[in-house]
Structure formats: structure tokens, C-alpha cells
Amino acid sequence: MAMLLSGNQALARGMYEYGGEFASAYPGTPSTEILQVIAKFFKDDVYAEWAVNEKVALEVAVGASYGGARTLAAMKHVGLNVAADAFMTLSYTGVGAGLIIVSADDPSLHSSQNEQDNRYYGKMASVPVLEPSTSQEAKDFVKIGFEISEQFDTPVILRLTTRICHAKGLVEIGERKTVENKGFERNIEKYVMVPAYAAKRHKLVIERLEKLKEYAETSEINYIEWNDKKIGIITGAIAYQHAREAMPDASILKLGMGYPLPIKKIREFASKVDRLFVVEELEGFYEEIIAAEGIKVEGKKFFSNHMELNVDRVRKGFIEAGVLDSSVMPESVETESVLPRPPVLCSGCPHRGIMVALKKAGVYTNGDIGCYTLGALPPLNQIDSCLCMGASIGNAFGIERAGKTEKKAVALIGDSTFLHSGITALASVVYNGGTTTNIIVDNRITAMTGGQDNPSTSKTLMGDAVEPVNLAEICRAVGVKHVREVDPYDVDESYKVLKEELDREAVSVIITNRPCMLFPKKIKDEPYTVEADNCIACGACFNVGCPSISISEETNEKGRPKAVIDEYTCTGCTICAQVCPVDAIVKIES
Amino acid sequence: MKNGTTNVLIVGVGGQGVLLASEILTEVAKESGLDAKKSEVHGMSQRGGIVTSHIRFGEEVMSPLIPSREANVILAFELAEALRWVGDLHPDGNIIINEQKIIPTITTTGKFFYPEKVVDKIKTLVPGAIVVDAYQIAMDLGNSRLVNTILLGVLSLSLEIEEETWLKVIERMAPKGTGELNKKAFMAGREVK
């Protein structure tokens, strides 16, 4: 039977079918659904949990693998940076039962802060990388990944990209087959990486890579599709599909294993085609390795390492290379450029009140990764930096220490991000005598990725009820003496508290206390409306950037538009009513 | 769409039901015994962003993305989005436009304006464009959320897929308890002239 599955769903299915027993992850687009699908459909056979960050997810997964369970740790590409410390040495210890690390890369940064190419992590750690090009392969490569992991005693990176994670295709469904769980076997020279043992293990890693290279030569997932031999294309991942569609007559060497490469097979392929190209997304990873072997190859000259590839871009590259006729590209049509639709904080978002308070206070805000990053866009314009998970607290302190900035620097971080990697930064600020003001916007959910639970909610991924962590107590425990709670829907109070803490010559934390209005349950109170006769068209409510407020066809005497509120989407949060100078925004009388 | 791959591009704004509509269409293609792929871009759709969904079906589908100017049909859930994407239409393709306007918050800055006379502009490019007031039909049926199945009904007239297959899939995939109503909405879409 075939089902239409996304790559993420197919991969989760693979965990079920191929004897997976344990999965851990921190949510991150485009990888998030993998664990959600496991927890929803396969929870009787595969245990799944959210970790507080990717390093913890991998460390727990490593323990589960050492302990005998076929295991998966899933993360987005930047998540592997967080987990890299564990990952690099994991290459040395090897595994117990099969261990797959999913790296969900995001070419075109649909929802990420960079577009790094994680195939390089495979090379850096001498760890094999598998790259599926369809949903079917996303499932099949779980089986192959476990087998490689166990045969060669290595973790395996399963590198997906957004176009695999979130694209759907047909997948053949099978039954679950389990493997024996042998439990943990004590072996200190393998599992205790003190320098003397690690040095021995590094030697084994080098030998292992040689064996993996041999495996790559014979593996069925690296295969040649012979066609016209004038053009040969080496490609893998989703780029394979674009290349096949763009150049249906060319011969193709399809790499299911992106590292290490089957150099003998590549050399043989190269010798039989007149001109050899590599079509790969982002960096010229295959191309560098192939060129370093002295094989004549072309690639990045025609296919940029900036943003995702697609059929058009691949066609254009081959036209530029002079091997495809330009008539394959249809003429483009001139159309009017249409206004943008940038994402905005939701109607009724509790982050809005604190943004308005920050605006009034006139500070530099070091933001973090989460919904509140959207506060960087107009009309709020209240985020001045956003680097990576957990960076806000350290960034703000650094600006303070640099000593030249007159406005005070503030850190703004969510509950999940604070638990992910904000705690350590806060401890460091306290230790080093900082006086920064840090705001934890605690909406009690991981909202940006679609509402996942975390330790500040009260539920696990598998649905068990748990006691939420106490963020205020954590802050006090690392030494913050001034920890205050504030209702972000109360704009005046939020501003007052913020002002007091900004004036204080000591580090402080302000925690907002309203839940996300979308998760876990959609919050909808009585809507508000604009009394047009009283509205003076000052635009104060426009400046809070609420999607329920738009311009009315009615104008004031100077022709400026008055405001109108969409009562279907208004949640009655009252922030616009609070900023209205003439009380023209009122609750709809039911 | 007689030979090779059929490409349907569905565009709209977060919250309009674009994703469910594209899910239904992809399942319908699968149920018809075809290879099918679907790929979405829903950058922050929940937060008022643009949603586009690429659905491709045929004997064998390769890339999950429709190349530019190869969309056989564009199904636009929103007026301005129809104008944004009409350039992706195949020279022989057609566009189905829902007349609904969703005006983004960014217009409050005074720097951006919602486009005017959208239907006229599109008709100069695609004279046969089909314009539907799906929102009004949905309200007449008693539920604004039926817009997506009404539009699928309109779309179904341009695809060679059995009515039965559509109804079967809609029954299965419509939100719980709304199967009958959605099938009615689909049929209402098929009656639009």
C-alpha cells in the first residue's frame, strides 16, 4: 500500500518499520514534525521526547544507543551546531545500537537564520551522510542508516532539506521489524574519551572512513542512470529531481550517500561522459572533493551556492554552460509588483504589549529566536539584534561592557529559548557583574515552530502531565536578585516595570505572564471596535502592528485614514484601546 | 495536461484553507492512480503570510516544485495573490480567482497600497480567467470556511478526474462532522459558470 507522506512523516514511519525504539529532538523548522508524528502514531513502539536543546537531545540519544536501542536524534541544521560538541566525539566512541542524526537543512532560509550546508559536518567528523531525494527514500534511508551505523560502529547523518521535509510524495508502507536490544555493554576504551583512549579511537575513525569509502563504491544507493553520454551529471538530494527534469537526456550518477563519496565510481562515470557537471544545492561539497581527486568537473560556476535550486535555476545553469538550448525557458511575463505580506505578531499576541513598552523606553533590544523576532519588522521596529538561540542575554551584556552605547541594552528571550541556552548566559552575566535588563516573554509554549511543549508547559511530547519549571526560581538561583513578573497586556504597567528595572544598577529579569493566544488553545475574548466618529486618524493603533487593525475608507479632515478593527480576528487583548489617545476603541456591546 | 505532468499552483493567504485544499487535490490525484507530489511554502502563514502550494501529478513526477510558467492551472484564493502569481501560468493555462480581498497590516504604514482593478489587469494577460465570489457562496451555504472546497469544485472542471473520486476524498479529509457540507460546497463550486 502506498501513502502520500511528507519526508518528515516518512522518516517517522521508517523509525517505526525499522525497529527504532527511541527518539529525541528540540523542535526546529523544518524538522519538527518527525517527533510529533512518532509520538502521535507510533508511541506504543517508539518512545519520543522533547529535549531542552539539541545537545541534550543528542546526548540522551547517544545514551539510548549505547544502551541498546535503535535511536534517532532530530534537529534543524543550526541545531547541529548546538550539538556539535557531543557529535564530534561521538564519532570516536561510535554507537551501541544504530544511531541516526537527522540534520534538516534549510536552503533559501525559509525559516532560519542562515543556510549552512551540514554535509561538511559529516566530513569534519568522518561520519557518513545520507541524502534522500524523495519521501520514499526518507523512509528507506532509515533502514540503510541503521545498518551502516551498526556495521561500521558510527553515527549516521541523515541530511534532509526543507523540500524533502515538507514535500509530499508516495511511500510504500511496510510492517515493523524489530532487532534485539542487547543493553549497555561496558567498554571504557570505547566509551570514555580521555586523551589516551581518544587517540586510539581516532585511529579507528580514520580506518573506518576507508571502509566506508569502499562501502560507498558498492552501495545500491549510489547508482548510474545511463543516457546520452555527452553530458554526465553527478547529483543527490532534491537537486537530483531538479536535474533529471531539467536535463532528461543526460546521464546521471545519483548519490544517495553524500559522504564519503564513491571516487572509483565517479572516476569511471567521468571517463565515459564528454562533459561532467555536479548539480548540488548550497556549497560545492561534492565538487570540491571530486576536483581534489584530479577529475575535471564543473558545477558552482553555473549553479550558485546562494539559495535553493529548482528546475528553472538548473536549466539556466546548463544554458549558461552551453549545453542546453535557451528555447526551453518560456518568456517571462511582466506583472505588477504586489505589496508584500510580511509576517506579523498574531492578533492578541502577548509579546505586543512588551514591544510597545520597549518602544516607549527607547532601548536597544537584543532579540532571540522566536515569535518575538517578528517585532523587528515595521511598525514595531523593536528588535535590534538576533543571532542564534540564547544569544540575546550575552549580546546585551556585551553591548553594556563595550561601554560606548548610551541607550541601555535589553535582552528579550522566550521561555523555551531561555531553557534551551539562555540560563547559562544569565549565570555568566550575574557572575561578571552585569546590570542588564533581561525580559523572558513566557508564553508557556514553543510557539514559533507551531506550539510544542517544553519544560515550562505542563505536558511532555508523549502527553504525560508534569510539573512546569519555575523560571523565576531559576533566575534567582543563578543569582538574579531582581526578578519581577508583569502582565504584558497592561501597557502602562509593563512600561513602568521596565523603566524601574532599566534605572536599576543591577541585573534584573522581567517575566511576562500571559500564555500564547494560539497554543495550546486558541484564546478569543470579546472583540473591540473603532468608533469612527471619535477616531482622529492619529495612527497610534497602527503602530502596535496588529493584523486585526487596518485602514478604514473613512478619513479625517486632512485625508488621513481612520482605523477599523476586524471583529472576527480581534481577540480583545485591549492593547490598541490602551494606546488610543481619544478612547475611540471600545468593546463591542453584545 | 494531456501528456506528462499536470501542475496546479494554489496561492492565498494564511488561514484561508489553502493547505487543506492542496492536501485534498494531492490525495485525489493519488486515488486516481497517478504519481503525485506536493510542496508548500508557508512562511509564517499563521501570521498573515503568503501561502503557495505546488501540486504536480502524472505518470512520474520529478521535482516537487513547478517550474516558472509551467502551471496549468493557478487557483488563487485571494485577489492580490492572483496578481502576484499570474506570471507563473503556462501560456495555455488558466487562472481561477476568488474575489476575496485580504488587506495586510503593512498598508497602515501608508507606504504600501492594495492593488486596484486586479481582475481587469489579469484579464489583459489571461482573457479566459475565471472569477468567482467563493466567499459569498460560502456565506450562502452558511459557513465562511467552505471557501476552499468551493474553489476545488471550480478547479475540478478543468481537470480530468472523476467527480466520485473528489467526493470520496473530501468526505474522508474534511474536518470531522463537515463532510456533507463540504461535499455540497464542492458541488456548488462545480456549478459556477
mmCIF file with all atom_site columns, C-alpha atoms in Angstrom, chain A residues 393-492:
data_model
loop_
_atom_site.group_PDB
_atom_site.id
_atom_site.type_symbol
_atom_site.label_atom_id
_atom_site.label_alt_id
_atom_site.label_comp_id
_atom_site.label_asym_id
_atom_site.label_entity_id
_atom_site.label_seq_id
_atom_site.pdbx_PDB_ins_code
_atom_site.Cartn_x
_atom_site.Cartn_y
_atom_site.Cartn_z
_atom_site.occupancy
_atom_site.B_iso_or_equiv
_atom_site.pdbx_formal_charge
_atom_site.auth_seq_id
_atom_site.auth_comp_id
_atom_site.auth_asym_id
_atom_site.auth_atom_id
_atom_site.pdbx_PDB_model_num
ATOM 1   C CA . ILE A 1 393 ? 21.352 37.746 27.067 1.00 0.00 ? 393 ILE A CA 1
ATOM 2   C CA . GLY A 1 394 ? 25.057 37.595 26.238 1.00 0.00 ? 394 GLY A CA 1
ATOM 3   C CA . ASN A 1 395 ? 24.681 40.096 23.404 1.00 0.00 ? 395 ASN A CA 1
ATOM 4   C CA . ALA A 1 396 ? 23.030 42.665 25.675 1.00 0.00 ? 396 ALA A CA 1
ATOM 5   C CA . PHE A 1 397 ? 25.709 42.275 28.317 1.00 0.00 ? 397 PHE A CA 1
ATOM 6   C CA . GLY A 1 398 ? 28.432 42.595 25.688 1.00 0.00 ? 398 GLY A CA 1
ATOM 7   C CA . ILE A 1 399 ? 26.982 45.884 24.450 1.00 0.00 ? 399 ILE A CA 1
ATOM 8   C CA . GLU A 1 400 ? 26.922 47.116 28.019 1.00 0.00 ? 400 GLU A CA 1
ATOM 9   C CA . ARG A 1 401 ? 30.557 46.049 28.585 1.00 0.00 ? 401 ARG A CA 1
ATOM 10  C CA . ALA A 1 402 ? 31.697 47.649 25.347 1.00 0.00 ? 402 ALA A CA 1
ATOM 11  C CA . GLY A 1 403 ? 30.755 50.821 27.163 1.00 0.00 ? 403 GLY A CA 1
ATOM 12  C CA . LYS A 1 404 ? 30.029 53.200 24.314 1.00 0.00 ? 404 LYS A CA 1
ATOM 13  C CA . THR A 1 405 ? 26.305 52.859 23.855 1.00 0.00 ? 405 THR A CA 1
ATOM 14  C CA . GLU A 1 406 ? 24.158 55.464 25.517 1.00 0.00 ? 406 GLU A CA 1
ATOM 15  C CA . LYS A 1 407 ? 20.819 53.704 25.332 1.00 0.00 ? 407 LYS A CA 1
ATOM 16  C CA . LYS A 1 408 ? 20.534 50.765 27.643 1.00 0.00 ? 408 LYS A CA 1
ATOM 17  C CA . ALA A 1 409 ? 20.697 47.297 26.072 1.00 0.00 ? 409 ALA A CA 1
ATOM 18  C CA . VAL A 1 410 ? 17.925 44.864 26.904 1.00 0.00 ? 410 VAL A CA 1
ATOM 19  C CA . ALA A 1 411 ? 17.665 41.125 26.225 1.00 0.00 ? 411 ALA A CA 1
ATOM 20  C CA . LEU A 1 412 ? 14.366 39.678 25.052 1.00 0.00 ? 412 LEU A CA 1
ATOM 21  C CA . ILE A 1 413 ? 14.032 35.884 25.106 1.00 0.00 ? 413 ILE A CA 1
ATOM 22  C CA . GLY A 1 414 ? 11.229 33.319 25.135 1.00 0.00 ? 414 GLY A CA 1
ATOM 23  C CA . ASP A 1 415 ? 10.640 30.641 27.751 1.00 0.00 ? 415 ASP A CA 1
ATOM 24  C CA . SER A 1 416 ? 11.709 27.758 25.520 1.00 0.00 ? 416 SER A CA 1
ATOM 25  C CA . THR A 1 417 ? 14.772 29.618 24.256 1.00 0.00 ? 417 THR A CA 1
ATOM 26  C CA . PHE A 1 418 ? 15.733 30.631 27.796 1.00 0.00 ? 418 PHE A CA 1
ATOM 27  C CA . LEU A 1 419 ? 15.657 26.965 28.804 1.00 0.00 ? 419 LEU A CA 1
ATOM 28  C CA . HIS A 1 420 ? 17.482 25.999 25.579 1.00 0.00 ? 420 HIS A CA 1
ATOM 29  C CA . SER A 1 421 ? 20.530 28.182 26.140 1.00 0.00 ? 421 SER A CA 1
ATOM 30  C CA . GLY A 1 422 ? 19.662 31.372 27.976 1.00 0.00 ? 422 GLY A CA 1
ATOM 31  C CA . ILE A 1 423 ? 20.223 30.096 31.517 1.00 0.00 ? 423 ILE A CA 1
ATOM 32  C CA . THR A 1 424 ? 23.984 29.722 31.150 1.00 0.00 ? 424 THR A CA 1
ATOM 33  C CA . ALA A 1 425 ? 24.317 33.212 29.678 1.00 0.00 ? 425 ALA A CA 1
ATOM 34  C CA . LEU A 1 426 ? 22.315 34.683 32.535 1.00 0.00 ? 426 LEU A CA 1
ATOM 35  C CA . ALA A 1 427 ? 24.547 32.962 35.094 1.00 0.00 ? 427 ALA A CA 1
ATOM 36  C CA . SER A 1 428 ? 27.556 34.398 33.307 1.00 0.00 ? 428 SER A CA 1
ATOM 37  C CA . VAL A 1 429 ? 26.100 37.935 33.340 1.00 0.00 ? 429 VAL A CA 1
ATOM 38  C CA . VAL A 1 430 ? 25.445 37.682 37.079 1.00 0.00 ? 430 VAL A CA 1
ATOM 39  C CA . TYR A 1 431 ? 28.918 36.279 37.724 1.00 0.00 ? 431 TYR A CA 1
ATOM 40  C CA . ASN A 1 432 ? 30.578 39.066 35.758 1.00 0.00 ? 432 ASN A CA 1
ATOM 41  C CA . GLY A 1 433 ? 28.628 41.837 37.425 1.00 0.00 ? 433 GLY A CA 1
ATOM 42  C CA . GLY A 1 434 ? 26.322 42.898 34.604 1.00 0.00 ? 434 GLY A CA 1
ATOM 43  C CA . THR A 1 435 ? 23.467 45.334 35.104 1.00 0.00 ? 435 THR A CA 1
ATOM 44  C CA . THR A 1 436 ? 21.413 44.458 32.043 1.00 0.00 ? 436 THR A CA 1
ATOM 45  C CA . THR A 1 437 ? 17.646 44.093 31.994 1.00 0.00 ? 437 THR A CA 1
ATOM 46  C CA . ASN A 1 438 ? 16.512 40.736 30.659 1.00 0.00 ? 438 ASN A CA 1
ATOM 47  C CA . ILE A 1 439 ? 12.928 40.048 29.657 1.00 0.00 ? 439 ILE A CA 1
ATOM 48  C CA . ILE A 1 440 ? 11.653 36.495 29.456 1.00 0.00 ? 440 ILE A CA 1
ATOM 49  C CA . VAL A 1 441 ? 8.480  36.533 27.387 1.00 0.00 ? 441 VAL A CA 1
ATOM 50  C CA . ASP A 1 442 ? 6.999  33.427 28.938 1.00 0.00 ? 442 ASP A CA 1
ATOM 51  C CA . ASN A 1 443 ? 4.055  32.351 26.798 1.00 0.00 ? 443 ASN A CA 1
ATOM 52  C CA . ARG A 1 444 ? 4.421  28.806 28.142 1.00 0.00 ? 444 ARG A CA 1
ATOM 53  C CA . ILE A 1 445 ? 4.833  27.104 24.770 1.00 0.00 ? 445 ILE A CA 1
ATOM 54  C CA . THR A 1 446 ? 7.349  26.815 21.941 1.00 0.00 ? 446 THR A CA 1
ATOM 55  C CA . ALA A 1 447 ? 5.200  28.952 19.685 1.00 0.00 ? 447 ALA A CA 1
ATOM 56  C CA . MET A 1 448 ? 7.272  29.749 16.605 1.00 0.00 ? 448 MET A CA 1
ATOM 57  C CA . THR A 1 449 ? 7.539  26.129 15.493 1.00 0.00 ? 449 THR A CA 1
ATOM 58  C CA . GLY A 1 450 ? 3.820  25.519 15.999 1.00 0.00 ? 450 GLY A CA 1
ATOM 59  C CA . GLY A 1 451 ? 3.176  25.052 19.687 1.00 0.00 ? 451 GLY A CA 1
ATOM 60  C CA . GLN A 1 452 ? 5.379  22.319 21.100 1.00 0.00 ? 452 GLN A CA 1
ATOM 61  C CA . ASP A 1 453 ? 5.568  21.597 24.808 1.00 0.00 ? 453 ASP A CA 1
ATOM 62  C CA . ASN A 1 454 ? 8.696  22.372 26.780 1.00 0.00 ? 454 ASN A CA 1
ATOM 63  C CA . PRO A 1 455 ? 9.624  22.256 30.477 1.00 0.00 ? 455 PRO A CA 1
ATOM 64  C CA . SER A 1 456 ? 7.719  25.489 31.155 1.00 0.00 ? 456 SER A CA 1
ATOM 65  C CA . THR A 1 457 ? 4.468  23.949 29.906 1.00 0.00 ? 457 THR A CA 1
ATOM 66  C CA . SER A 1 458 ? 2.983  21.103 31.872 1.00 0.00 ? 458 SER A CA 1
ATOM 67  C CA . LYS A 1 459 ? 2.991  18.245 29.403 1.00 0.00 ? 459 LYS A CA 1
ATOM 68  C CA . THR A 1 460 ? 5.547  16.002 27.690 1.00 0.00 ? 460 THR A CA 1
ATOM 69  C CA . LEU A 1 461 ? 5.589  15.084 23.998 1.00 0.00 ? 461 LEU A CA 1
ATOM 70  C CA . MET A 1 462 ? 4.000  11.738 24.866 1.00 0.00 ? 462 MET A CA 1
ATOM 71  C CA . GLY A 1 463 ? 1.208  13.578 26.681 1.00 0.00 ? 463 GLY A CA 1
ATOM 72  C CA . ASP A 1 464 ? 2.177  12.931 30.307 1.00 0.00 ? 464 ASP A CA 1
ATOM 73  C CA . ALA A 1 465 ? 1.405  15.662 32.816 1.00 0.00 ? 465 ALA A CA 1
ATOM 74  C CA . VAL A 1 466 ? 4.459  17.146 34.544 1.00 0.00 ? 466 VAL A CA 1
ATOM 75  C CA . GLU A 1 467 ? 5.198  19.977 36.948 1.00 0.00 ? 467 GLU A CA 1
ATOM 76  C CA . PRO A 1 468 ? 6.369  23.033 34.954 1.00 0.00 ? 468 PRO A CA 1
ATOM 77  C CA . VAL A 1 469 ? 9.757  24.518 35.802 1.00 0.00 ? 469 VAL A CA 1
ATOM 78  C CA . ASN A 1 470 ? 9.711  27.774 37.712 1.00 0.00 ? 470 ASN A CA 1
ATOM 79  C CA . LEU A 1 471 ? 11.547 30.336 35.599 1.00 0.00 ? 471 LEU A CA 1
ATOM 80  C CA . ALA A 1 472 ? 11.635 32.966 38.364 1.00 0.00 ? 472 ALA A CA 1
ATOM 81  C CA . GLU A 1 473 ? 13.255 30.472 40.744 1.00 0.00 ? 473 GLU A CA 1
ATOM 82  C CA . ILE A 1 474 ? 15.827 29.533 38.104 1.00 0.00 ? 474 ILE A CA 1
ATOM 83  C CA . CYS A 1 475 ? 16.738 33.212 37.701 1.00 0.00 ? 475 CYS A CA 1
ATOM 84  C CA . ARG A 1 476 ? 17.026 33.684 41.459 1.00 0.00 ? 476 ARG A CA 1
ATOM 85  C CA . ALA A 1 477 ? 19.071 30.511 41.740 1.00 0.00 ? 477 ALA A CA 1
ATOM 86  C CA . VAL A 1 478 ? 21.702 31.801 39.311 1.00 0.00 ? 478 VAL A CA 1
ATOM 87  C CA . GLY A 1 479 ? 21.912 34.944 41.414 1.00 0.00 ? 479 GLY A CA 1
ATOM 88  C CA . VAL A 1 480 ? 19.500 37.481 39.935 1.00 0.00 ? 480 VAL A CA 1
ATOM 89  C CA . LYS A 1 481 ? 18.174 39.492 42.898 1.00 0.00 ? 481 LYS A CA 1
ATOM 90  C CA . HIS A 1 482 ? 15.527 41.438 40.985 1.00 0.00 ? 482 HIS A CA 1
ATOM 91  C CA . VAL A 1 483 ? 13.047 39.125 39.319 1.00 0.00 ? 483 VAL A CA 1
ATOM 92  C CA . ARG A 1 484 ? 9.630  40.590 38.549 1.00 0.00 ? 484 ARG A CA 1
ATOM 93  C CA . GLU A 1 485 ? 6.503  39.409 36.874 1.00 0.00 ? 485 GLU A CA 1
ATOM 94  C CA . VAL A 1 486 ? 4.420  41.646 34.638 1.00 0.00 ? 486 VAL A CA 1
ATOM 95  C CA . ASP A 1 487 ? 1.145  41.417 32.716 1.00 0.00 ? 487 ASP A CA 1
ATOM 96  C CA . PRO A 1 488 ? 2.141  42.298 29.136 1.00 0.00 ? 488 PRO A CA 1
ATOM 97  C CA . TYR A 1 489 ? -1.449 43.203 28.289 1.00 0.00 ? 489 TYR A CA 1
ATOM 98  C CA . ASP A 1 490 ? -1.121 46.120 30.722 1.00 0.00 ? 490 ASP A CA 1
ATOM 99  C CA . VAL A 1 491 ? 0.918  48.559 28.657 1.00 0.00 ? 491 VAL A CA 1
ATOM 100 C CA . ASP A 1 492 ? 1.371  51.221 31.360 1.00 0.00 ? 492 ASP A CA 1
#
